[in-house]
Coordinates of C-alpha atoms in Angstrom, one line a residue:
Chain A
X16 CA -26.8 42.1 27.9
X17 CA -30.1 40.9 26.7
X18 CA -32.9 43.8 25.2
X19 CA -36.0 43.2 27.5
X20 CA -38.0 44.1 24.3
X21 CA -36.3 41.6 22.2
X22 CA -36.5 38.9 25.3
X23 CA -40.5 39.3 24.7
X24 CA -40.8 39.0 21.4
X25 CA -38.9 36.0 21.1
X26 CA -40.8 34.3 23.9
X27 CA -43.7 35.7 21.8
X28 CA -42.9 32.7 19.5
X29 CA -43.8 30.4 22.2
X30 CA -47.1 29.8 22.1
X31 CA -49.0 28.5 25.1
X32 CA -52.9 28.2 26.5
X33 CA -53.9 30.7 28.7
X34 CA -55.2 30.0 32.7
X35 CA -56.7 31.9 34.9
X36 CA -55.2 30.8 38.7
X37 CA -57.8 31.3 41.6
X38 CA -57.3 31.6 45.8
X39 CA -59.0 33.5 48.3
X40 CA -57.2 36.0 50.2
X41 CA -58.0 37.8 53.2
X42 CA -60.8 40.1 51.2
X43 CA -62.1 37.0 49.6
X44 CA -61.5 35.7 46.2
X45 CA -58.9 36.8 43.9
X46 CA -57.7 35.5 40.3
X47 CA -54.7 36.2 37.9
X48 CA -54.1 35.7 33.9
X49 CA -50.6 33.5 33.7
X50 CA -49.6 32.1 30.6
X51 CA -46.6 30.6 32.8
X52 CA -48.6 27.4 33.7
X53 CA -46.8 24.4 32.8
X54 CA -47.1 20.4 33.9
X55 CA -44.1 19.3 36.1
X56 CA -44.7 15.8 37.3
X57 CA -46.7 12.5 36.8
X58 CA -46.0 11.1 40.1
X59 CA -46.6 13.4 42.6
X60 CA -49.2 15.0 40.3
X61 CA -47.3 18.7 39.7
X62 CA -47.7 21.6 37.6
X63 CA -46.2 25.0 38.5
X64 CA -46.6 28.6 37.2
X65 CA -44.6 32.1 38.1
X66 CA -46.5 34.8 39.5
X67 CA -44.6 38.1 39.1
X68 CA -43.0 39.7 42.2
X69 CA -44.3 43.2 41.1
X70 CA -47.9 42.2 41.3
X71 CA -49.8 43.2 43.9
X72 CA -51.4 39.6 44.0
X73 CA -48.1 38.3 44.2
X74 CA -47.9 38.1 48.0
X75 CA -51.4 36.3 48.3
X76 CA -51.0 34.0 46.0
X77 CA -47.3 32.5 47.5
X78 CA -49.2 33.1 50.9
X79 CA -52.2 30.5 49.6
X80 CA -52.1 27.0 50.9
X81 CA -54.7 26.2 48.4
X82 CA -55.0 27.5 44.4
X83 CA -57.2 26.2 41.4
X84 CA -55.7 26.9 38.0
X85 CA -58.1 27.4 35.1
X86 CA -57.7 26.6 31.5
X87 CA -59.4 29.0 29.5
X88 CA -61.2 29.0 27.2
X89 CA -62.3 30.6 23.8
X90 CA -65.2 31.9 25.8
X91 CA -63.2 33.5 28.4
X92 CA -61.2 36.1 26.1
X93 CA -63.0 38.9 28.2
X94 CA -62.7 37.2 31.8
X95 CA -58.9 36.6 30.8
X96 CA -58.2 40.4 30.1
X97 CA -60.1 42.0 33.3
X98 CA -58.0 39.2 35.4
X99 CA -55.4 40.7 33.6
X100 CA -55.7 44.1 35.4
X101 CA -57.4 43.0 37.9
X102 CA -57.5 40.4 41.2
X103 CA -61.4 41.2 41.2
X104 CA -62.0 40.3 37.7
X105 CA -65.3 41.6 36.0
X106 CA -67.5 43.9 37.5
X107 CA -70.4 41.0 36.9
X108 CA -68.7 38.2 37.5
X109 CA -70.1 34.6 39.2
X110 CA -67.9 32.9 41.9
X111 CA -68.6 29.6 42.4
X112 CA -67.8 27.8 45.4
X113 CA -66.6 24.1 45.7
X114 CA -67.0 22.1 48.9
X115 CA -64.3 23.1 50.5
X116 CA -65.7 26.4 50.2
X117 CA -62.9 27.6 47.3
X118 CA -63.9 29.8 44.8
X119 CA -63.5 28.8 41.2
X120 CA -65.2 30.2 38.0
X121 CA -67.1 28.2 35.4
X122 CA -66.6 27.5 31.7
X123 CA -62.9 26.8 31.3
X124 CA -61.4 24.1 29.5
X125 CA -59.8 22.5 32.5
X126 CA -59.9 22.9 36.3
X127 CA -56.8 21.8 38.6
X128 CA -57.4 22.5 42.2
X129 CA -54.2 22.7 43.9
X130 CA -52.6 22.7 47.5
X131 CA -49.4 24.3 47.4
X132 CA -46.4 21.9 47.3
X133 CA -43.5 24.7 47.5
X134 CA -42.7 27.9 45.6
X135 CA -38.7 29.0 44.4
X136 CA -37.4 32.5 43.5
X137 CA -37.2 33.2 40.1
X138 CA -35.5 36.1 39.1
X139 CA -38.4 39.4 39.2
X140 CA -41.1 36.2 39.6
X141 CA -41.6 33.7 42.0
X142 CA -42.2 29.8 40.8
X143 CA -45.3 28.5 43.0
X144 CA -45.8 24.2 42.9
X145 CA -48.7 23.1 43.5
X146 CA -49.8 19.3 44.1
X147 CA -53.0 18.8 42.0
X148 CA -55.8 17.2 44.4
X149 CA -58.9 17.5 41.6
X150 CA -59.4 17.8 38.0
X151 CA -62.7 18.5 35.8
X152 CA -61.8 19.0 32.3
X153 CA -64.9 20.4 29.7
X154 CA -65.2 20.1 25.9
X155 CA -64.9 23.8 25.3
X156 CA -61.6 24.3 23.0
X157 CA -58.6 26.5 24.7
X158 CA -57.9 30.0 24.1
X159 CA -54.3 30.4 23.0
X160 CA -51.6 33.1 23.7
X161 CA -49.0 34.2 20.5
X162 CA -47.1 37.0 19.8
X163 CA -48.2 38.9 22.4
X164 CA -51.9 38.1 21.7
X165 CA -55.1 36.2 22.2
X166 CA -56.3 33.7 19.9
X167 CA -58.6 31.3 19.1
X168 CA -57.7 27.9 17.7
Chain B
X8 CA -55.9 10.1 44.2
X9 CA -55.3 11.8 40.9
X10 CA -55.5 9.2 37.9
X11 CA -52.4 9.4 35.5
X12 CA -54.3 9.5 32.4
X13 CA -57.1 12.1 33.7
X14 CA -54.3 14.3 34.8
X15 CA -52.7 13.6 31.3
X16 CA -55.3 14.5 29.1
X17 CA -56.6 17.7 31.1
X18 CA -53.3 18.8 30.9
X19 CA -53.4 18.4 27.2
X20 CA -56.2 21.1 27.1
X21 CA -53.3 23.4 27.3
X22 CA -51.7 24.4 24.3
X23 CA -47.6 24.9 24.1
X24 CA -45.4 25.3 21.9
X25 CA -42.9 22.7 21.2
X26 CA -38.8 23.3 22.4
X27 CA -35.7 21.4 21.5
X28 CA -33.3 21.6 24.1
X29 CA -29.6 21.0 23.5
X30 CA -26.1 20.7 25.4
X31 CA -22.9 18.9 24.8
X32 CA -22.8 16.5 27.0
X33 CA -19.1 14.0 27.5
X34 CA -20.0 12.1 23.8
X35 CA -20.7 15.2 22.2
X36 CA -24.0 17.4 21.6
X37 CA -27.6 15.9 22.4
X38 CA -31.3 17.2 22.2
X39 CA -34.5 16.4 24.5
X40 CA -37.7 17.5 23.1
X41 CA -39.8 19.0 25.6
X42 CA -43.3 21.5 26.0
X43 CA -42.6 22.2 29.7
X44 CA -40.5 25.8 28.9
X45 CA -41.8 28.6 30.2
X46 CA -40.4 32.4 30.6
X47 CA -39.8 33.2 34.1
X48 CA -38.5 36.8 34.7
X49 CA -37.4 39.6 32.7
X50 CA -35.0 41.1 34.9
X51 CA -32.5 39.0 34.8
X52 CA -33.4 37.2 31.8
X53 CA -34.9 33.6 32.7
X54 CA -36.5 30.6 31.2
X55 CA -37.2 27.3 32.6
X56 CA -37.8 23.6 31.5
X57 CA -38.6 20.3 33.4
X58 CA -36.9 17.0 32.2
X59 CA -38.0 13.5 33.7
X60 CA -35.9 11.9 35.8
X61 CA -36.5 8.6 34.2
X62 CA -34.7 10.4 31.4
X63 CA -31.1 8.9 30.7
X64 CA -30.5 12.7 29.3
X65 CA -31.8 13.9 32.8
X66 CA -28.4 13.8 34.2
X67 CA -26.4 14.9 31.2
X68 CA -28.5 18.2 31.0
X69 CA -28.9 18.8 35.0
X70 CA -25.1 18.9 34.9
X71 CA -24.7 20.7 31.9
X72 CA -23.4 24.5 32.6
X73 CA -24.7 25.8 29.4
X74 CA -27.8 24.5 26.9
X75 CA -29.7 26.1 24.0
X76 CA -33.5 26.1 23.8
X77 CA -34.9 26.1 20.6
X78 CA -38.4 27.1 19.9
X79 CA -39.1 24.5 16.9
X80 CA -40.7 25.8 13.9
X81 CA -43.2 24.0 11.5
X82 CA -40.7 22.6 9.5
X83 CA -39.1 21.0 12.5
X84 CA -41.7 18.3 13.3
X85 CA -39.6 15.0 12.2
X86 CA -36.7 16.5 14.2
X87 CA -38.7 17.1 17.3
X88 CA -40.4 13.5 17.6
X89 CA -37.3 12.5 16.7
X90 CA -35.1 14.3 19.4
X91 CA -38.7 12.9 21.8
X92 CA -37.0 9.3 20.6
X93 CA -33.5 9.9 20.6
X94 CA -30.7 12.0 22.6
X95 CA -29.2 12.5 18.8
X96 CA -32.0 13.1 16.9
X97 CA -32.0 12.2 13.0
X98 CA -29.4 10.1 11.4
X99 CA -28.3 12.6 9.2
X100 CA -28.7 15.6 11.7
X101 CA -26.5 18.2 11.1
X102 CA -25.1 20.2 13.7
X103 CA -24.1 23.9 14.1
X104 CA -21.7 25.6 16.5
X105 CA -21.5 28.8 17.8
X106 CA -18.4 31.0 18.5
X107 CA -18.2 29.2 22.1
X108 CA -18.1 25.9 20.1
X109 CA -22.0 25.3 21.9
X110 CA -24.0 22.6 19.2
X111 CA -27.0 24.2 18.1
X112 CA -30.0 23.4 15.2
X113 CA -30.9 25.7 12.6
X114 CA -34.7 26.3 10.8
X115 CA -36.5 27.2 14.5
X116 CA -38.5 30.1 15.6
X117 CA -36.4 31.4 17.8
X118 CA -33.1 30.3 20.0
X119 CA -32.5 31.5 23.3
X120 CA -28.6 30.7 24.6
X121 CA -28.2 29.9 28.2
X122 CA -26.1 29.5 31.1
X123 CA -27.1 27.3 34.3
X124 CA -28.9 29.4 36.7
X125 CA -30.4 26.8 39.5
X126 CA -32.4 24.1 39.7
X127 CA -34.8 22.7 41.7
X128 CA -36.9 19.4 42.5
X129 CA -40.3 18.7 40.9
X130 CA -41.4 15.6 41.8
X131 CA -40.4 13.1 38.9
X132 CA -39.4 15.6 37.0
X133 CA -35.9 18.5 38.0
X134 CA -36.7 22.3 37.1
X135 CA -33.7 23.8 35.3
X136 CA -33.7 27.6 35.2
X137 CA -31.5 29.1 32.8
X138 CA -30.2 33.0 32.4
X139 CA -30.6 33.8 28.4
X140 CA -27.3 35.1 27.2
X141 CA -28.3 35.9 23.2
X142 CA -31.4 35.6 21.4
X143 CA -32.1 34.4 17.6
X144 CA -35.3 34.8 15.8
X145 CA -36.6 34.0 12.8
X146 CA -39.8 34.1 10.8
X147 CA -40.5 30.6 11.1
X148 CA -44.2 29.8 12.2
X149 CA -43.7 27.7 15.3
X150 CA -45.1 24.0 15.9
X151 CA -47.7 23.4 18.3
X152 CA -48.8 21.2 20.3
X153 CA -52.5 19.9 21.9
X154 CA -53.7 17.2 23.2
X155 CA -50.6 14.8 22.9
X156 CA -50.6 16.2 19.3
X157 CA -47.8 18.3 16.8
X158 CA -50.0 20.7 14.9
X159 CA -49.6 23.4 12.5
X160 CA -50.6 27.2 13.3

């Protein structure tokens, strides 16, 4: 029987980046802090990440036919928390819209925008594919995510 | 139409941490490095990882019913390009074996033992989910790696 406390800290030795995944739902535009992101395939152009079944975003997100997935970055330690806790973000916070009319938010270190390839169950999360259709990428270095923590590189 | 190496180097804006996956496989133990693990749920206890089909070790591991991932420490960076190279690693690799007789490598961050759970299709690359039977840590800094690059904490 594995210790769900000893589980996390030894994922906690993994580090990754951190992203910030977009869609708009049916009260507008939401976003979520995963550091589940991870490239999948070359050819169809893939990358999935694992939203948690408990969330309330959950359901919206697997529901989305379309999602951007940002890369933060080491200016978006604050953004990253409040998306955190919450789908709205920051009280002051700037949606931008591309021309499809999706929502995305500016000064990550990489943009994907996404149309949802397929999603699998996963245990207490759900693994959501999505086909990348559009990528910017800045110069602003990457936040990181270690032990539990945020840091800068 | 999303350009191979655009999609390649905004993907390397995300950090990861580095893994060395292991089975035994009909001629004996074999490794794969790979920076597509994530943690998946808590509850059970799952992790997944993405080999290439191109892979000749895609099969070998897609069959296998139980692997080790291995969260590769500083001191592992020869082994893990060389485990990127080579289904046995290092000439003079030595292996360990656990009490189920499973092939594993010492001097990492952290192990996680696990048995098949599912997989799934990702394009040119399989999904293999794995339920974590036993967890090792150490004090070992992990490796990391960015933009196609190892690189120290």
């Amino acid at each position: 029987m594995i210790n769900s406390d000893e589980f996390r800290y030894a994922l906690g030795k993994y580090i990754t980046g951190v992203t910030i995944v977009t869609c708009t739902g049916k009260n507008g535009p939401i976003g979520i802090t995963v550091n589940s992101f991870s490239s999948l395939s070359l050819s169809p152009p893939l990358i999935l990440w694992s939203p948690a079944k408990a969330s309330k975003r959950h359901n919206t997100f697997l529901e989305a036919k379309k999602f951007i997935v940002h890369i933060a970055s080491e200016h978006q330690l604050a953004l990253c928390k409040s998306f955190s806790k919450s789908a709205k973000g920051e009280n002051d916070l700037i949606w931008r819209y591309n021309d499809d009319g999706e929502a995305f938010l500016d000064n990550c270190s990489a943009r994907f925008e996404c149309i949802k390839h397929s999603h699998f169950d996963g245990g207490d999360h759900s693994v959501i594919v999505g086909e990348v259709i559009k990528i910017q990428t800045t110069e602003q270095d990457p936040l990181i995510y270690v032990g539990g923590k945020y840091k800068k590189l």
